[in-house]
């Protein structure tokens, strides 16, 4: 597999919240090429690709999670001969949507459209839209912002949907990488639906846990809005939290140690560690329901297709070095997850060594008992 070619092709697939069927078809096609990957799907359409480990073990599974949707339009009905009413799903400000060029994908046809009217919710985000279309569009067809085909320029992928198809693609490339060197223990990729409407697929996966186990170690994958402390080109981001919550401390530290060990072996590997407050990711859902959760992301340009400095719709973009480093980190974690015991034993050991080196300065007589 050529990872970059796969990334470019995968991020070109049309998708929208609750209209992820085209991406799901591509996922199924991918999985059929690997005998060791088991595919399961719950009643909501969330899909688990599980790579069994080479050792039979009852240790917790490692599950990467990415979502298959992106803000977009879903066609409702034609109004006359050349106007379409559509539902807009996902968080994009109505001021950006008004006047935007759109392409609908309907039974193999690509239909040009332009937004001529849009309503907004209480927060100013697009809600419903009226579009002028070049030909009739059938109900439920997917519409996405027309920002050109996926392309690579200046070592960046520019496309209509990095968030989160680029994240999902990284997880699939990781599964491909595990084929030649299987992990000791089970590693899976959970692909969810309806994230852009408020983590609906992730919520379904914890409320009706057909695919997950309470013991699973979960890593949420995202393309998260670039921040001053997490710039494109500076490496994959170890995400300690999002706008809503902070993730599991011991698991986040294990990921940090994994990244640090990888960098010591290979100086070309780059990573950053930051809280990414540009949005809330699915790790918050899993954390709230008691799962051991952490998150990894790459900095995203033009989050949700919004070029805010120019106040217009534009292609999202990610740095290819960051994306490649994310895949490398996924592989590192997958092959070393058996070392994570769910505690801070390593950190406590380091701290205790320092304490023992300096405790004599207290000049305390008698025995001092250390806490747990």
Coordinates of C-alpha atoms in Angstrom, one line a residue:
X1 CA 0.0 0.0 0.0
X2 CA 1.2 3.5 -0.8
X3 CA 0.0 5.4 2.3
X4 CA -0.2 8.9 0.6
X5 CA -2.0 7.6 -2.4
X6 CA -4.5 5.8 -0.1
X7 CA -4.9 9.0 2.0
X8 CA -5.6 11.1 -1.1
X9 CA -8.1 8.6 -2.5
X10 CA -9.9 8.0 0.9
X11 CA -10.4 11.7 1.7
X12 CA -12.0 12.1 -1.8
X13 CA -15.0 10.0 -0.8
X14 CA -18.2 12.0 -0.3
X15 CA -19.6 11.9 3.2
X16 CA -22.0 13.8 5.6
X17 CA -23.4 13.1 9.1
X18 CA -25.6 10.0 8.9
X19 CA -24.7 9.6 5.2
X20 CA -21.4 7.8 5.5
X21 CA -22.4 4.8 3.4
X22 CA -19.9 5.5 0.6
X23 CA -17.0 5.6 3.1
X24 CA -18.3 2.5 4.8
X25 CA -18.2 0.7 1.5
X26 CA -14.6 1.7 1.0
X27 CA -13.8 0.4 4.5
X28 CA -15.4 -2.9 3.8
X29 CA -13.4 -3.2 0.6
X30 CA -10.2 -2.4 2.5
X31 CA -10.9 -5.0 5.2
X32 CA -11.6 -7.8 2.7
X33 CA -7.9 -7.7 1.7
X34 CA -6.8 -8.8 5.2
X35 CA -7.7 -12.3 6.5
X36 CA -6.6 -11.3 10.0
X37 CA -9.0 -8.4 10.2
X38 CA -12.5 -9.2 11.6
X39 CA -15.3 -6.7 10.8
X40 CA -18.2 -6.1 13.1
X41 CA -21.0 -3.5 12.8
X42 CA -23.6 -2.5 15.4
X43 CA -27.2 -1.6 14.6
X44 CA -26.2 2.1 14.3
X45 CA -23.6 1.4 11.6
X46 CA -20.6 1.9 13.7
X47 CA -17.9 -0.4 12.4
X48 CA -15.1 -2.2 14.3
X49 CA -12.1 -3.6 12.5
X50 CA -10.3 -5.9 14.9
X51 CA -6.7 -7.2 14.3
X52 CA -6.2 -10.2 16.6
X53 CA -2.9 -10.4 18.4
X54 CA -0.4 -13.2 17.9
X55 CA -0.7 -14.1 21.6
X56 CA -3.9 -15.3 23.2
X57 CA -4.4 -12.9 26.1
X58 CA -7.1 -11.5 28.3
X59 CA -5.3 -8.2 28.5
X60 CA -7.4 -5.1 27.5
X61 CA -7.7 -4.4 23.8
X62 CA -6.3 -1.2 22.2
X63 CA -9.0 0.6 20.2
X64 CA -8.4 3.6 17.9
X65 CA -11.5 5.6 17.1
X66 CA -12.1 7.9 14.2
X67 CA -15.4 9.2 12.6
X68 CA -16.5 8.9 9.0
X69 CA -18.5 12.0 8.6
X70 CA -17.8 15.7 7.8
X71 CA -20.0 18.8 7.8
X72 CA -22.1 18.7 4.6
X73 CA -25.5 18.9 3.0
X74 CA -28.2 16.3 2.7
X75 CA -30.7 16.9 -0.1
X76 CA -34.4 17.0 0.9
X77 CA -36.6 18.0 -2.0
X78 CA -36.6 20.0 -5.3
X79 CA -38.4 23.3 -5.4
X80 CA -39.4 23.8 -9.0
X81 CA -36.9 22.8 -11.7
X82 CA -33.6 24.3 -10.5
X83 CA -33.8 24.9 -6.7
X84 CA -33.1 22.4 -4.0
X85 CA -33.9 22.4 -0.3
X86 CA -31.2 20.8 1.8
X87 CA -30.4 20.1 5.4
X88 CA -27.0 21.3 6.5
X89 CA -25.3 19.1 9.2
X90 CA -22.2 20.0 11.1
X91 CA -20.7 23.1 12.7
X92 CA -20.1 25.7 9.9
X93 CA -21.1 29.3 10.4
X94 CA -24.0 30.4 8.1
X95 CA -22.0 33.4 6.9
X96 CA -19.5 31.1 5.3
X97 CA -22.2 28.9 3.8
X98 CA -24.1 31.7 2.1
X99 CA -23.0 31.9 -1.6
X100 CA -20.8 28.8 -1.4
X101 CA -20.3 26.5 -4.3
X102 CA -21.4 22.9 -3.6
X103 CA -21.2 19.6 -5.4
X104 CA -23.9 17.0 -4.9
X105 CA -23.2 13.3 -5.4
X106 CA -26.3 11.4 -6.6
X107 CA -26.2 7.9 -8.0
X108 CA -22.9 8.4 -9.8
X109 CA -23.7 11.9 -10.9
X110 CA -21.8 15.0 -9.7
X111 CA -24.2 18.0 -9.8
X112 CA -23.0 21.6 -9.4
X113 CA -24.9 23.9 -7.0
X114 CA -24.7 27.2 -5.2
X115 CA -26.2 28.3 -1.9
X116 CA -28.7 31.1 -2.5
X117 CA -30.2 31.2 1.0
X118 CA -29.4 29.7 4.4
X119 CA -30.9 29.8 7.8
X120 CA -29.0 29.5 11.1
X121 CA -29.4 28.2 14.6
X122 CA -29.1 30.2 17.8
X123 CA -25.3 30.1 17.6
X124 CA -25.1 31.3 13.9
X125 CA -24.3 27.9 12.4
X126 CA -25.9 26.9 9.1
X127 CA -29.1 24.9 9.5
X128 CA -31.1 24.7 6.3
X129 CA -30.1 25.9 2.8
X130 CA -31.7 26.6 -0.5
X131 CA -29.4 25.9 -3.5
X132 CA -29.6 26.6 -7.2
X133 CA -28.7 23.3 -9.0
X134 CA -27.6 22.5 -12.5
X135 CA -30.0 19.5 -12.7
X136 CA -32.4 17.8 -10.3
X137 CA -31.0 16.2 -7.2
X138 CA -32.6 13.1 -5.6
X139 CA -33.5 13.0 -1.9
X140 CA -30.7 12.1 0.6
X141 CA -27.9 12.9 -1.9
X142 CA -24.7 14.1 -0.2
X143 CA -23.6 17.6 -0.9
X144 CA -20.1 18.9 0.0
X145 CA -18.3 22.2 -0.5
X146 CA -16.8 22.4 -4.0
X147 CA -13.2 23.2 -3.2
X148 CA -11.6 21.1 -5.9
X149 CA -10.2 17.6 -6.0
X150 CA -7.9 16.3 -3.3
X151 CA -4.4 17.5 -4.1
X152 CA -0.9 17.7 -2.6
X153 CA 1.0 21.0 -2.6
X154 CA 3.9 22.1 -0.5
X155 CA 3.9 18.8 1.5
X156 CA 0.3 19.3 2.5
X157 CA -2.9 17.5 1.5
X158 CA -5.7 19.9 0.5
X159 CA -9.1 18.3 0.3
X160 CA -12.8 18.9 1.2
X161 CA -12.6 16.4 4.1
X162 CA -9.5 15.9 6.2
X163 CA -11.6 15.9 9.4
X164 CA -11.9 13.0 10.0
X165 CA -11.3 10.9 6.9
X166 CA -7.5 11.7 7.1
X167 CA -7.6 10.4 10.7
X168 CA -9.5 7.3 9.7
X169 CA -7.1 6.7 6.8
X170 CA -4.2 6.8 9.2
X171 CA -5.8 4.1 11.3
X172 CA -6.3 1.9 8.3
X173 CA -2.7 2.4 7.1
X174 CA -1.7 1.4 10.6
X175 CA -3.7 -1.8 10.3
X176 CA -1.9 -2.4 7.0
X177 CA 1.4 -1.9 8.7
X178 CA 0.5 -4.5 11.4
X179 CA 0.0 -7.1 8.7
X180 CA 3.8 -7.7 8.3
X181 CA 4.5 -7.6 12.0
X182 CA 1.4 -8.5 14.0
X183 CA 1.0 -7.0 17.5
X184 CA 1.1 -9.2 20.6
X185 CA -2.4 -8.2 21.7
X186 CA -5.7 -7.3 20.0
X187 CA -5.7 -3.9 18.2
X188 CA -8.9 -2.5 16.7
X189 CA -10.2 0.5 14.8
X190 CA -13.7 1.8 15.6
X191 CA -15.2 4.0 12.9
X192 CA -18.2 6.0 14.1
X193 CA -21.0 7.9 12.5
X194 CA -22.7 11.3 13.1
X195 CA -19.8 12.8 15.1
X196 CA -20.4 16.3 13.6
X197 CA -23.9 16.3 15.0
X198 CA -22.6 15.8 18.6
X199 CA -20.8 12.4 18.8
X200 CA -24.0 10.5 18.1
X201 CA -22.3 7.4 16.8
X202 CA -19.8 7.4 19.7
X203 CA -22.7 7.8 22.2
X204 CA -24.5 4.9 20.6
X205 CA -21.3 2.7 21.0
X206 CA -21.2 3.3 24.8
X207 CA -25.0 3.2 25.4
X208 CA -25.4 0.0 23.4
X209 CA -21.9 -1.5 23.7
X210 CA -22.0 -4.3 21.1
X211 CA -18.6 -3.5 19.8
X212 CA -16.8 -2.2 22.9
X213 CA -15.7 -3.7 26.2
X214 CA -15.4 -1.7 29.4
X215 CA -11.7 -2.7 29.6
X216 CA -10.8 -1.3 26.2
X217 CA -8.0 1.3 26.0
X218 CA -9.3 3.9 23.6
X219 CA -7.4 6.5 21.5
X220 CA -9.5 9.1 19.8
X221 CA -8.1 10.2 16.4
X222 CA -8.8 13.7 15.1
X223 CA -7.7 16.4 12.7
X224 CA -8.0 19.3 15.2
X225 CA -7.9 23.1 14.4
X226 CA -4.3 24.3 14.4
X227 CA -3.3 26.2 17.6
X228 CA -0.4 28.6 18.3
X229 CA 1.1 25.9 20.6
X230 CA 0.5 23.1 18.0
X231 CA 1.5 24.2 14.5
X232 CA 1.5 22.3 11.3
X233 CA 4.8 20.7 10.5
X234 CA 5.9 20.4 14.1
X235 CA 4.7 16.8 14.4
X236 CA 1.8 14.7 15.5
X237 CA 0.0 16.1 18.6
X238 CA -0.4 14.1 21.8
X239 CA -3.7 15.7 22.8
X240 CA -4.0 15.9 26.6
X241 CA -7.5 17.3 26.4
X242 CA -10.1 19.2 24.3
X243 CA -12.4 22.2 24.9
X244 CA -14.5 20.1 27.2
X245 CA -12.4 17.6 29.2
X246 CA -9.0 16.3 30.1
X247 CA -8.1 12.7 29.3
X248 CA -6.7 9.8 31.3
X249 CA -3.4 10.9 32.8
X250 CA -1.7 7.5 33.0
X251 CA -2.7 6.5 29.5
X252 CA -1.6 9.9 28.1
X253 CA 1.7 9.5 29.8
X254 CA 2.2 6.1 28.3
X255 CA 1.6 7.6 24.8
X256 CA 4.1 10.4 25.7
X257 CA 6.7 7.8 26.7
X258 CA 6.0 5.9 23.4
X259 CA 6.5 9.0 21.4
X260 CA 9.7 9.9 23.3
X261 CA 11.1 6.4 22.8
X262 CA 10.3 6.5 19.1
X263 CA 12.0 9.9 18.7
X264 CA 15.2 8.7 20.6
X265 CA 15.4 5.8 18.0
X266 CA 14.7 8.0 15.0
X267 CA 15.4 11.8 15.1
X268 CA 13.2 12.4 12.1
X269 CA 10.1 11.5 14.2
X270 CA 8.4 14.7 15.5
X271 CA 5.7 15.1 18.1
X272 CA 4.0 17.8 20.1
X273 CA 2.0 17.7 23.3
X274 CA -0.8 20.2 23.8
X275 CA -4.4 20.7 24.9
X276 CA -6.4 21.4 21.7
X277 CA -9.3 23.6 22.6
X278 CA -10.6 24.2 19.1
X279 CA -13.4 21.6 19.6
X280 CA -14.6 18.6 21.5
X281 CA -13.5 15.1 20.4
X282 CA -14.9 11.6 20.9
X283 CA -12.4 10.9 23.7
X284 CA -14.6 13.1 25.9
X285 CA -17.6 10.7 25.4
X286 CA -15.5 7.6 26.2
X287 CA -13.9 9.4 29.2
X288 CA -17.4 10.4 30.6
X289 CA -18.5 6.8 30.4
X290 CA -15.5 5.5 32.3
X291 CA -13.3 4.2 29.5
X292 CA -9.5 4.6 29.7
X293 CA -9.2 7.3 27.0
X294 CA -6.6 9.4 25.3
X295 CA -6.3 11.3 22.0
X296 CA -3.9 11.9 19.2
X297 CA -4.4 14.4 16.4
X298 CA -2.8 16.4 13.6
X299 CA -3.1 20.2 13.3
X300 CA -5.8 21.1 10.8
X301 CA -5.9 24.1 8.5
X302 CA -9.3 25.7 7.5
X303 CA -11.2 23.7 10.2
X304 CA -14.6 22.7 8.8
X305 CA -13.7 24.3 5.5
X306 CA -13.7 27.8 7.0
X307 CA -10.8 30.0 5.9
X308 CA -11.4 32.5 8.7
X309 CA -8.8 35.1 7.7
X310 CA -10.3 35.4 4.2
X311 CA -13.9 34.7 5.4
X312 CA -14.6 32.1 2.8
X313 CA -15.1 28.4 2.2
X314 CA -11.8 26.6 1.4
X315 CA -10.2 23.2 1.3
X316 CA -9.0 21.7 4.6
X317 CA -5.4 20.8 4.8
X318 CA -3.0 18.8 6.9
X319 CA 0.8 18.5 6.8
X320 CA 1.9 15.2 5.4
X321 CA 4.9 14.9 7.8
X322 CA 2.5 15.3 10.7
X323 CA 0.2 12.6 9.2
X324 CA 3.0 10.2 8.6
X325 CA 4.3 10.7 12.1
X326 CA 0.8 9.9 13.4
X327 CA 0.8 6.6 11.6
X328 CA 4.3 5.8 13.0
X329 CA 3.1 6.6 16.5
X330 CA 0.0 4.4 16.1
X331 CA 2.3 1.5 15.1
X332 CA 4.6 2.1 18.0
X333 CA 1.7 2.1 20.5
X334 CA 0.1 -1.0 19.0
X335 CA 3.3 -3.0 19.4
X336 CA 4.0 -1.8 23.0
X337 CA 0.5 -1.5 24.5
X338 CA 1.2 -4.7 26.6
X339 CA 3.6 -2.5 28.7
X340 CA 0.7 -0.2 29.9
X341 CA -0.7 -1.4 33.2
X342 CA -3.1 1.4 33.8
X343 CA -1.1 2.9 36.6
X344 CA 1.5 5.6 37.2
X345 CA 4.0 3.0 38.4
X346 CA 6.8 4.3 36.1
X347 CA 6.3 7.9 37.1
X348 CA 6.0 7.1 40.8
X349 CA 9.2 5.1 40.6
X350 CA 11.1 8.1 39.1
X351 CA 9.7 10.5 41.7
X352 CA 10.5 8.1 44.6
X353 CA 14.2 7.9 43.4
X354 CA 14.4 11.7 43.6
X355 CA 12.7 11.8 47.0
X356 CA 15.2 9.2 48.4
X357 CA 18.1 11.2 47.0
X358 CA 17.1 14.3 48.9
X359 CA 15.1 13.2 51.9
X360 CA 18.1 13.4 54.2
X361 CA 17.8 17.2 54.0
X362 CA 14.7 17.1 56.2
X363 CA 16.7 15.7 59.1
X364 CA 13.7 13.8 60.4
X365 CA 14.3 11.3 63.2
X366 CA 12.3 8.0 63.2
X367 CA 10.5 6.3 60.4
X368 CA 8.5 8.0 57.7
X369 CA 5.9 5.9 55.9
X370 CA 5.3 6.7 52.2
X371 CA 1.7 6.9 51.0
X372 CA 0.2 4.6 48.4

